[in-house]
Amino acid sequence: MQDRERWSTRTAFIFAAIGSAAGLGNAWRFPYMAAQNGGGAFLIPYFIALITAGIPLIITEFAIGHKFQAGAPIAFSRIKKGWESLGWLTITASFVIITYYSVIMAWVTDYLWYSLKAAWANAPKDFFFGKVLQISSGPGELGGFSIPVIIGLILAWGAIYWCIRNGVRSVGKVVKWTVPLPVIMLGILVIRALTLPGAIDGVNFYLNPDFSKLLEPKVWASAYGQVFFTLSLATGVMIAYASYLPKKSDITNNAFITVFANCGISFLAGFAVFGTMGYMAFTKGALVSEVAGNGGIGLAFWTYPEAISLLPFGSVIFSLVFFIMLFTLGIDSAFSLIESIVAGLVDKWGWNKKKVVRLTCLVGFIISLIYATKGGLYWLDIVDKYINNFGMVAIGLFEVIAIGWLYKSSKLRSYFNPISEIKLGRWYDVMIAVITPIVLGGILIWNIVQEIIDAINGKFYGGYPLWAIIVGGWLMLAVVIIISVILGKIKSQNNLGRKAN
Ligand code: PHE
């Protein structure tokens, strides 16, 4: 076995962790989540979710990766014999996420080009669905490929591969650019947005608290889902990244820096997006809630371009800035998922890392083609919902059970406290062993009960037919579980694995 790869500096690691965390989830998912789930009041469940799950888990994942010097599967097999499959769950979940995340990156790539000539003209929504996605009538009709999406996808995967081709060495170099650049661009967009007439109405819409929403369990489930996704938790990414840290490395302070930087980016993005929406409402004489539409994916690909096209000057520049920001935000999240998968495979079987990177990107590209079909958007929507609301929360729950109950959180704490600048007290143990399992268990049960109630009422997510929910939701989760269990049972070939068994 060769020596393990290492980050060249502490900053390289922190940038890579922030790069993974800050992604497409910050720039449109967070602002929209906030607006839909009670505006400013959403910040309350969001912060509670950060404190009760996000922060304890990111510290735990950093500590696990650093202590066991391996990606998630081998790390969990060392935590508890027979628990290797939990690590593989994080890896297969990463694989599911990268296959659709790369397709959103493909749209962003296309929009870099379209921005140059404001190709959407006066109808950004029709342009997105008609020209770019060439959307079919429903999940039952794949309808062949959308050529623009395929071209974007080839470029996006090419870029992902290029960034990660030499492992953490090339990643360390790339994140020097892809972390500061989007922050600068975001700064430009925030200043532009807040100096437009009507911006204040947009900001009000974003932050005005509607406390009645706090009584809805759905809002809490969304907050926990958002915190998992935004911090790249339960995907093995943070475990793999921390495993490349040298022996004497800070754990807790690095975790806090990552969380604050990531959440700051989300919070700022809200001002850019909603300030601009306020302006659009102002020019159209409409309400912000009317122009913001139903948000989600649309927010980045047609609502925002439309708002930008109404600017008095420089709309080409500002839309270019926006899509370069999205691309640089997203690319380091995308390749972090590949790194997690590759670390899992290489640590167990000792294969040649470069070959595994190539193969993972190739297989990832081929599977992502499903979402490049004309019906791809429907499948992307279903898979995203089920892997996040059920997959990630369940994996997070198992992680805290493994550490809190089987390994013992106090033992992990006595490992990371001496090497860390910030020392954690017993609250960490209480959190990992009691509070986090209770809240995650509660959210998971609530999600399952809600799913059953909806099914009884014949109401399925997004109004999709039952068979599509079964295939894209439940079958997808079943395949993830089966593959993970099998991978966890196979005997490993190299030292790193054997030590564990
Ligand atoms: N955190 C990324 C975002 O907010 C997405 C991501 C999830 C990346 C899981 C890696 C792992 O866009």
Coordinates of C-alpha atoms and ligand atoms in Angstrom, one line a residue:
M1 CA 0.0 0.0 0.0
Q2 CA 1.1 3.5 -0.8
D3 CA 1.0 6.2 1.8
R4 CA -2.4 7.9 2.0
E5 CA -2.8 11.1 0.0
R6 CA -2.7 14.3 2.0
W7 CA -4.0 17.8 1.7
S8 CA -1.2 20.2 1.0
T9 CA -2.4 22.7 3.6
R10 CA -5.1 23.2 6.2
T11 CA -6.7 25.8 3.9
A12 CA -6.9 23.2 1.1
F13 CA -9.0 20.9 3.3
I14 CA -11.2 23.7 4.6
F15 CA -11.8 25.0 1.1
A16 CA -12.6 21.5 -0.2
A17 CA -15.1 21.0 2.6
I18 CA -16.7 24.4 2.0
G19 CA -16.7 23.7 -1.7
S20 CA -18.6 20.4 -1.2
A21 CA -21.1 22.0 1.2
A22 CA -21.8 25.1 -0.8
G23 CA -23.4 24.1 -4.0
L24 CA -26.6 24.3 -6.0
G25 CA -28.4 23.6 -2.7
N26 CA -27.4 27.0 -1.4
A27 CA -28.1 29.2 -4.4
W28 CA -31.7 28.3 -5.2
R29 CA -32.8 25.5 -2.9
F30 CA -32.3 27.4 0.4
P31 CA -33.9 30.7 -0.7
Y32 CA -36.9 28.9 -2.0
M33 CA -37.2 26.6 1.0
A34 CA -37.2 29.7 3.2
A35 CA -39.8 31.5 1.2
Q36 CA -42.1 28.5 1.1
N37 CA -41.7 27.4 4.7
G38 CA -42.5 30.6 6.6
G39 CA -39.9 33.1 5.4
G40 CA -37.9 34.4 8.2
A41 CA -39.5 31.9 10.5
F42 CA -37.9 29.1 8.6
L43 CA -34.6 30.2 10.0
I44 CA -35.8 28.9 13.4
P45 CA -36.2 25.3 12.4
Y46 CA -33.1 25.7 10.2
F47 CA -30.9 26.7 13.1
I48 CA -32.4 24.1 15.4
A49 CA -31.7 21.5 12.7
L50 CA -28.1 22.8 12.5
I51 CA -27.6 22.6 16.2
T52 CA -29.3 19.3 16.8
A53 CA -28.1 17.4 13.7
G54 CA -25.9 19.4 11.3
I55 CA -23.1 20.5 13.6
P56 CA -22.8 17.4 15.7
L57 CA -22.8 15.2 12.6
I58 CA -20.3 17.2 10.6
I59 CA -17.9 17.1 13.7
T60 CA -18.6 13.4 13.9
E61 CA -17.9 12.7 10.2
F62 CA -14.7 14.8 10.3
A63 CA -13.6 12.9 13.4
I64 CA -14.4 9.4 12.0
G65 CA -12.6 10.1 8.7
H66 CA -9.5 11.4 10.6
K67 CA -9.4 8.7 13.2
F68 CA -9.9 5.7 11.0
Q69 CA -8.0 7.2 8.0
A70 CA -10.4 5.7 5.5
G71 CA -13.5 6.3 3.5
A72 CA -16.9 5.6 5.0
P73 CA -17.1 1.8 4.5
I74 CA -13.8 0.8 6.1
A75 CA -14.3 3.5 8.7
F76 CA -17.6 2.1 9.8
S77 CA -16.3 -1.5 9.7
R78 CA -13.7 -0.4 12.3
I79 CA -16.3 1.4 14.4
K80 CA -18.3 -1.8 14.7
K81 CA -17.8 -5.2 13.1
G82 CA -20.5 -5.9 10.6
W83 CA -21.4 -2.2 10.1
E84 CA -19.4 -1.7 6.9
S85 CA -22.7 -1.7 4.9
L86 CA -23.6 1.6 6.6
G87 CA -20.6 3.0 4.9
W88 CA -21.6 1.6 1.6
L89 CA -25.1 3.1 2.0
T90 CA -23.4 6.6 2.1
I91 CA -21.5 5.6 -1.1
T92 CA -24.4 4.4 -3.0
A93 CA -26.5 7.4 -1.9
S94 CA -23.6 9.6 -3.3
F95 CA -23.8 7.7 -6.5
V96 CA -27.5 8.3 -6.8
I97 CA -27.1 12.0 -6.1
I98 CA -24.2 12.6 -8.5
T99 CA -26.1 11.0 -11.4
Y100 CA -28.8 13.7 -11.2
Y101 CA -26.7 16.5 -9.7
S102 CA -24.5 16.3 -12.9
V103 CA -27.6 16.8 -15.0
I104 CA -28.4 20.1 -13.2
M105 CA -24.8 21.0 -13.8
A106 CA -25.4 20.2 -17.5
W107 CA -28.3 22.7 -17.6
V108 CA -26.1 25.3 -15.9
T109 CA -23.4 24.6 -18.5
D110 CA -25.9 25.2 -21.3
Y111 CA -27.0 28.4 -19.7
L112 CA -23.4 29.7 -19.6
W113 CA -23.7 29.6 -23.4
Y114 CA -27.3 30.9 -23.6
S115 CA -26.4 33.8 -21.3
L116 CA -24.1 35.2 -24.0
K117 CA -27.0 36.0 -26.2
A118 CA -29.8 36.0 -23.7
A119 CA -31.2 33.1 -25.8
W120 CA -34.4 32.8 -23.8
A121 CA -35.5 36.2 -25.2
N122 CA -38.9 37.1 -23.7
A123 CA -40.0 33.6 -22.7
P124 CA -37.5 32.0 -20.3
K125 CA -40.0 29.5 -19.0
D126 CA -41.0 28.2 -22.5
F127 CA -37.3 28.2 -23.4
F128 CA -36.3 26.1 -20.5
F129 CA -39.0 23.5 -20.9
G130 CA -39.4 23.6 -24.6
K131 CA -35.9 24.3 -26.1
V132 CA -33.6 23.0 -23.4
L133 CA -35.3 20.1 -21.7
Q134 CA -37.8 19.5 -24.6
I135 CA -40.0 18.1 -21.8
S136 CA -42.3 15.1 -22.5
S137 CA -45.8 14.6 -21.2
G138 CA -44.9 12.7 -18.1
P139 CA -42.5 10.1 -16.5
G140 CA -44.0 7.4 -18.7
E141 CA -42.7 9.0 -21.9
L142 CA -38.9 9.3 -22.0
G143 CA -39.1 10.5 -25.6
G144 CA -35.5 10.2 -26.5
F145 CA -32.7 12.5 -25.6
S146 CA -32.6 16.3 -25.4
I147 CA -29.5 17.2 -27.5
P148 CA -28.6 20.4 -25.6
V149 CA -28.8 18.5 -22.3
I150 CA -26.5 15.7 -23.7
I151 CA -24.0 18.3 -24.8
G152 CA -24.1 20.0 -21.4
L153 CA -23.8 16.7 -19.7
I154 CA -20.6 15.7 -21.6
L155 CA -19.0 19.0 -20.8
A156 CA -20.1 18.8 -17.1
W157 CA -18.7 15.3 -16.7
G158 CA -15.6 16.4 -18.5
A159 CA -15.1 19.2 -16.0
I160 CA -15.8 17.0 -13.0
Y161 CA -13.3 14.4 -14.3
W162 CA -10.7 17.1 -15.0
C163 CA -10.9 18.5 -11.4
I164 CA -10.6 15.2 -9.7
R165 CA -8.2 13.3 -12.0
N166 CA -5.2 13.6 -9.7
G167 CA -7.1 13.1 -6.4
V168 CA -6.8 15.5 -3.6
R169 CA -3.8 17.1 -5.2
S170 CA -5.8 18.5 -8.1
V171 CA -8.8 19.1 -5.9
G172 CA -6.7 21.3 -3.6
K173 CA -5.7 23.4 -6.6
V174 CA -9.2 23.7 -8.1
V175 CA -10.9 24.8 -4.9
K176 CA -8.6 27.7 -4.5
W177 CA -10.6 29.1 -7.4
T178 CA -14.0 27.5 -7.1
V179 CA -14.6 28.6 -3.5
P180 CA -13.7 32.3 -3.5
L181 CA -15.0 33.0 -7.1
P182 CA -18.7 32.2 -6.5
V183 CA -18.6 34.2 -3.2
I184 CA -17.3 37.3 -5.1
M185 CA -19.9 36.8 -7.8
L186 CA -22.6 36.4 -5.2
G187 CA -21.4 39.7 -3.6
I188 CA -21.8 41.4 -6.9
L189 CA -25.3 40.0 -7.4
V190 CA -26.4 41.0 -3.8
I191 CA -25.2 44.6 -4.3
R192 CA -26.9 44.8 -7.7
A193 CA -30.1 43.3 -6.3
L194 CA -30.3 45.5 -3.3
T195 CA -29.8 48.7 -5.2
L196 CA -32.8 48.0 -7.5
P197 CA -36.2 49.6 -6.9
G198 CA -38.6 47.1 -5.2
A199 CA -35.8 45.0 -3.8
I200 CA -37.0 45.6 -0.3
D201 CA -40.4 43.9 -1.1
G202 CA -38.5 40.9 -2.3
V203 CA -36.4 40.8 0.9
N204 CA -39.5 41.2 3.0
F205 CA -41.1 38.2 1.2
Y206 CA -37.9 36.2 1.9
L207 CA -37.5 37.1 5.6
N208 CA -40.9 38.1 6.9
P209 CA -41.6 35.5 9.5
D210 CA -44.8 33.5 9.4
F211 CA -44.7 31.8 12.7
S212 CA -47.9 29.8 12.1
K213 CA -45.7 27.7 9.7
L214 CA -43.7 26.4 12.7
L215 CA -46.6 24.3 13.7
E216 CA -46.4 22.3 10.5
P217 CA -44.2 19.2 10.7
K218 CA -43.5 19.5 7.0
V219 CA -41.6 22.7 7.7
W220 CA -39.4 20.9 10.2
A221 CA -38.8 17.9 7.8
S222 CA -37.8 20.4 5.1
A223 CA -35.3 22.1 7.5
Y224 CA -33.6 18.8 8.4
G225 CA -33.6 17.7 4.8
Q226 CA -32.0 21.0 3.8
V227 CA -29.3 20.9 6.5
F228 CA -28.3 17.3 5.5
F229 CA -28.1 18.2 1.8
T230 CA -26.3 21.5 2.3
L231 CA -23.6 20.2 4.6
S232 CA -23.1 17.1 2.3
L233 CA -23.8 14.9 5.3
A234 CA -24.5 11.1 5.2
T235 CA -22.8 10.8 1.8
G236 CA -19.3 9.9 3.1
V237 CA -17.9 13.0 1.5
M238 CA -16.8 14.6 4.8
I239 CA -15.5 11.3 6.1
A240 CA -13.4 10.8 2.9
Y241 CA -12.1 14.4 2.9
A242 CA -11.1 14.3 6.6
S243 CA -9.3 11.0 6.0
Y244 CA -6.7 12.9 3.9
L245 CA -5.9 15.2 6.9
P246 CA -2.5 14.8 8.4
K247 CA -2.2 13.3 12.0
K248 CA -2.2 16.5 13.9
S249 CA -5.2 18.3 12.5
D250 CA -8.0 20.4 14.1
I251 CA -11.4 18.8 13.9
T252 CA -14.0 21.0 15.7
N253 CA -12.9 24.4 14.5
N254 CA -12.6 23.2 10.9
A255 CA -16.2 21.9 11.2
F256 CA -17.5 25.2 12.6
I257 CA -15.7 27.2 9.9
T258 CA -17.3 25.0 7.2
V259 CA -20.7 25.3 8.7
F260 CA -20.6 29.1 9.1
A261 CA -19.2 29.7 5.6
N262 CA -21.7 27.4 4.0
C263 CA -24.7 28.9 5.9
G264 CA -23.5 32.4 5.2
I265 CA -23.5 31.7 1.5
S266 CA -27.0 30.4 1.7
F267 CA -28.3 33.3 3.6
L268 CA -26.6 35.8 1.2
A269 CA -28.0 34.0 -1.8
G270 CA -31.5 34.6 -0.5
F271 CA -30.9 38.4 -0.7
A272 CA -29.6 38.2 -4.3
V273 CA -32.5 36.0 -5.5
F274 CA -35.3 37.7 -3.7
G275 CA -34.0 41.2 -4.1
T276 CA -34.1 40.6 -7.8
M277 CA -37.6 39.1 -7.6
G278 CA -38.7 42.2 -5.8
Y279 CA -37.5 44.3 -8.7
M280 CA -39.3 42.1 -11.2
A281 CA -42.5 42.4 -9.2
F282 CA -41.9 46.2 -9.1
T283 CA -41.5 46.5 -12.9
K284 CA -44.5 44.3 -13.6
G285 CA -46.7 45.9 -10.9
A286 CA -47.3 42.4 -9.4
L287 CA -46.8 40.8 -6.0
V288 CA -43.5 39.1 -5.2
S289 CA -45.3 35.9 -4.4
E290 CA -46.8 36.0 -7.9
V291 CA -43.5 36.4 -9.8
A292 CA -41.5 34.0 -7.6
G293 CA -43.8 31.2 -8.9
N294 CA -43.3 27.8 -7.4
G295 CA -39.6 28.2 -7.1
G296 CA -37.4 25.1 -7.0
I297 CA -35.6 24.3 -10.2
G298 CA -37.5 27.0 -12.0
L299 CA -36.1 29.7 -9.8
A300 CA -32.6 29.4 -11.3
F301 CA -33.5 28.6 -14.9
W302 CA -36.4 30.8 -15.7
T303 CA -37.6 33.1 -12.9
Y304 CA -34.1 34.5 -12.3
P305 CA -33.2 34.9 -16.0
E306 CA -36.5 36.6 -16.6
A307 CA -35.8 39.0 -13.7
I308 CA -32.3 39.7 -15.0
S309 CA -33.5 40.4 -18.5
L310 CA -35.6 43.3 -17.1
L311 CA -32.4 45.1 -15.8
P312 CA -31.9 48.6 -17.1
F313 CA -28.3 47.6 -18.3
G314 CA -25.9 44.8 -18.3
S315 CA -28.3 41.9 -18.3
V316 CA -25.9 39.7 -20.3
I317 CA -23.1 40.4 -17.8
F318 CA -25.3 39.7 -14.8
S319 CA -26.8 36.5 -16.1
L320 CA -23.3 35.3 -17.0
V321 CA -22.2 36.2 -13.5
F322 CA -25.1 34.2 -12.1
F323 CA -24.5 31.1 -14.1
I324 CA -20.7 31.2 -13.5
M325 CA -21.5 31.4 -9.9
L326 CA -23.8 28.4 -10.1
F327 CA -21.2 26.4 -12.1
T328 CA -18.4 27.1 -9.7
L329 CA -20.6 26.5 -6.7
G330 CA -21.8 23.2 -8.1
I331 CA -18.6 21.7 -9.5
D332 CA -16.8 21.2 -6.2
S333 CA -19.9 19.6 -4.7
A334 CA -20.2 17.3 -7.7
F335 CA -16.6 16.1 -7.6
S336 CA -16.7 15.7 -3.8
L337 CA -19.4 13.0 -4.4
I338 CA -17.0 11.2 -6.8
E339 CA -14.2 11.4 -4.3
S340 CA -16.4 9.8 -1.6
I341 CA -17.2 6.9 -4.0
V342 CA -13.6 6.4 -5.1
A343 CA -12.3 6.5 -1.6
G344 CA -14.7 3.8 -0.6
L345 CA -13.7 1.5 -3.5
V346 CA -10.0 2.1 -3.3
D347 CA -9.7 1.7 0.5
K348 CA -11.4 -1.6 0.3
W349 CA -9.9 -3.2 -2.7
G350 CA -6.6 -1.3 -3.1
W351 CA -7.3 -0.7 -6.8
N352 CA -5.5 2.0 -8.8
K353 CA -7.1 5.2 -7.9
K354 CA -6.8 6.9 -11.3
K355 CA -8.5 4.0 -13.0
V356 CA -11.3 4.0 -10.4
V357 CA -11.9 7.7 -10.9
R358 CA -12.1 7.2 -14.7
L359 CA -14.5 4.2 -14.3
T360 CA -16.7 6.0 -11.7
C361 CA -17.1 9.0 -14.0
L362 CA -17.8 6.8 -17.0
V363 CA -20.5 4.8 -15.2
G364 CA -21.9 7.9 -13.6
F365 CA -22.1 9.6 -17.0
I366 CA -23.9 6.6 -18.5
I367 CA -26.5 6.4 -15.7
S368 CA -27.0 10.2 -15.7
L369 CA -28.2 9.8 -19.3
I370 CA -31.6 8.7 -17.9
Y371 CA -32.2 12.2 -16.7
A372 CA -31.0 13.7 -20.0
T373 CA -34.1 12.2 -21.7
K374 CA -37.1 14.4 -22.4
G375 CA -38.9 12.8 -19.4
G376 CA -35.7 13.1 -17.3
L377 CA -36.9 16.0 -15.2
Y378 CA -39.8 14.0 -13.7
W379 CA -37.4 11.2 -12.7
L380 CA -34.9 13.7 -11.3
D381 CA -37.6 15.2 -9.2
I382 CA -38.8 11.9 -7.7
V383 CA -35.4 10.5 -7.0
D384 CA -34.2 13.7 -5.4
K385 CA -37.2 13.8 -3.1
Y386 CA -36.9 10.1 -2.0
I387 CA -33.1 9.9 -1.6
N388 CA -33.2 13.1 0.6
N389 CA -36.3 12.7 2.7
F390 CA -35.8 9.0 3.4
G391 CA -32.3 8.0 2.4
M392 CA -30.2 10.7 4.0
V393 CA -32.2 11.1 7.2
A394 CA -32.1 7.3 7.7
I395 CA -28.4 7.1 7.1
G396 CA -27.8 10.0 9.5
L397 CA -29.9 8.2 12.1
F398 CA -27.8 5.0 11.7
E399 CA -24.6 7.0 11.9
V400 CA -25.5 8.5 15.3
I401 CA -26.6 5.2 16.6
A402 CA -23.3 3.7 15.6
I403 CA -21.3 6.4 17.2
G404 CA -23.5 7.3 20.1
W405 CA -24.5 3.8 21.3
L406 CA -22.1 1.3 19.9
Y407 CA -18.8 3.1 19.7
K408 CA -19.6 5.7 22.4
S409 CA -19.5 9.4 21.7
S410 CA -17.4 10.2 24.7
K411 CA -14.7 8.0 23.3
L412 CA -14.8 9.8 20.0
R413 CA -14.8 13.1 21.9
S414 CA -11.7 12.2 23.9
Y415 CA -10.1 11.5 20.5
F416 CA -10.8 14.8 18.8
N417 CA -10.8 17.2 21.7
P418 CA -7.0 17.0 22.4
I419 CA -6.2 17.8 18.7
S420 CA -8.8 20.5 18.3
E421 CA -8.7 24.2 19.1
I422 CA -12.3 24.2 20.4
K423 CA -12.9 21.6 23.1
L424 CA -16.4 20.2 23.3
G425 CA -18.1 19.4 26.5
R426 CA -20.5 16.6 27.5
W427 CA -23.3 18.2 25.5
Y428 CA -21.7 16.6 22.4
D429 CA -22.3 13.1 23.9
V430 CA -25.9 13.9 24.9
M431 CA -26.5 15.3 21.4
I432 CA -25.1 12.3 19.5
A433 CA -26.5 9.6 21.8
V434 CA -29.9 11.1 22.6
I435 CA -31.1 14.2 21.0
T436 CA -30.0 13.7 17.4
P437 CA -31.3 10.1 17.2
I438 CA -34.7 11.3 18.7
V439 CA -35.1 14.1 16.2
L440 CA -33.9 12.2 13.2
G441 CA -36.1 9.2 14.2
G442 CA -39.0 11.5 14.6
I443 CA -38.6 13.1 11.2
L444 CA -38.2 9.8 9.6
I445 CA -41.3 8.3 11.2
W446 CA -43.2 11.5 10.3
N447 CA -42.1 11.3 6.7
I448 CA -43.1 7.6 6.5
V449 CA -46.5 8.2 8.1
Q450 CA -47.2 11.1 5.8
E451 CA -46.3 9.0 2.8
I452 CA -48.7 6.3 3.9
I453 CA -51.5 8.8 4.6
D454 CA -51.0 10.4 1.1
A455 CA -51.0 7.0 -0.5
I456 CA -54.3 6.1 1.2
N457 CA -55.7 9.3 -0.1
G458 CA -54.4 8.5 -3.6
K459 CA -52.2 11.6 -3.5
F460 CA -48.7 10.9 -4.7
Y461 CA -45.7 13.2 -4.6
G462 CA -45.8 15.9 -7.3
G463 CA -49.0 14.3 -8.7
Y464 CA -47.0 11.6 -10.4
P465 CA -48.6 8.1 -11.0
L466 CA -48.1 5.5 -8.4
W467 CA -45.9 3.3 -10.5
A468 CA -43.5 6.1 -11.1
I469 CA -43.2 6.7 -7.3
I470 CA -42.6 3.0 -6.8
V471 CA -39.9 2.8 -9.4
G472 CA -38.1 6.2 -8.8
G473 CA -38.7 6.2 -5.0
W474 CA -39.2 2.8 -3.3
L475 CA -37.4 0.6 -5.8
M476 CA -34.5 3.0 -6.0
L477 CA -34.1 2.9 -2.2
A478 CA -34.4 -0.9 -2.2
V479 CA -31.6 -1.2 -4.8
V480 CA -29.5 1.2 -2.8
I481 CA -29.9 -0.9 0.3
I482 CA -29.4 -4.3 -1.4
I483 CA -26.2 -3.1 -3.2
S484 CA -24.8 -1.7 0.1
V485 CA -25.5 -4.8 2.1
I486 CA -23.8 -7.0 -0.6
L487 CA -20.8 -4.7 -0.9
G488 CA -20.4 -4.7 2.9
K489 CA -20.4 -8.6 3.0
I490 CA -17.7 -9.1 0.4
K491 CA -14.4 -9.8 1.9
S492 CA -11.8 -7.2 1.1
Q493 CA -8.4 -7.8 -0.5
N494 CA -6.0 -5.4 0.9
N495 CA -4.4 -4.5 4.3
L496 CA -6.6 -1.6 5.0
G497 CA -9.7 -3.7 4.8
R498 CA -8.2 -6.8 6.4
K499 CA -7.1 -5.0 9.6
A500 CA -10.8 -4.2 10.0
N501 CA -12.2 -7.7 9.8
Ligands
PHE1 N1 -24.0 20.2 -0.5 C1 -24.2 20.3 -1.9 C2 -25.2 21.5 -2.2 O1 -25.7 22.1 -1.4 C3 -24.8 19.0 -2.4 C4 -24.1 17.8 -2.0 C5 -24.8 16.9 -1.2 C6 -22.8 17.6 -2.2 C7 -24.2 15.8 -0.8 C8 -22.1 16.5 -1.8 C9 -22.8 15.6 -1.0 O2 -25.5 21.7 -3.3

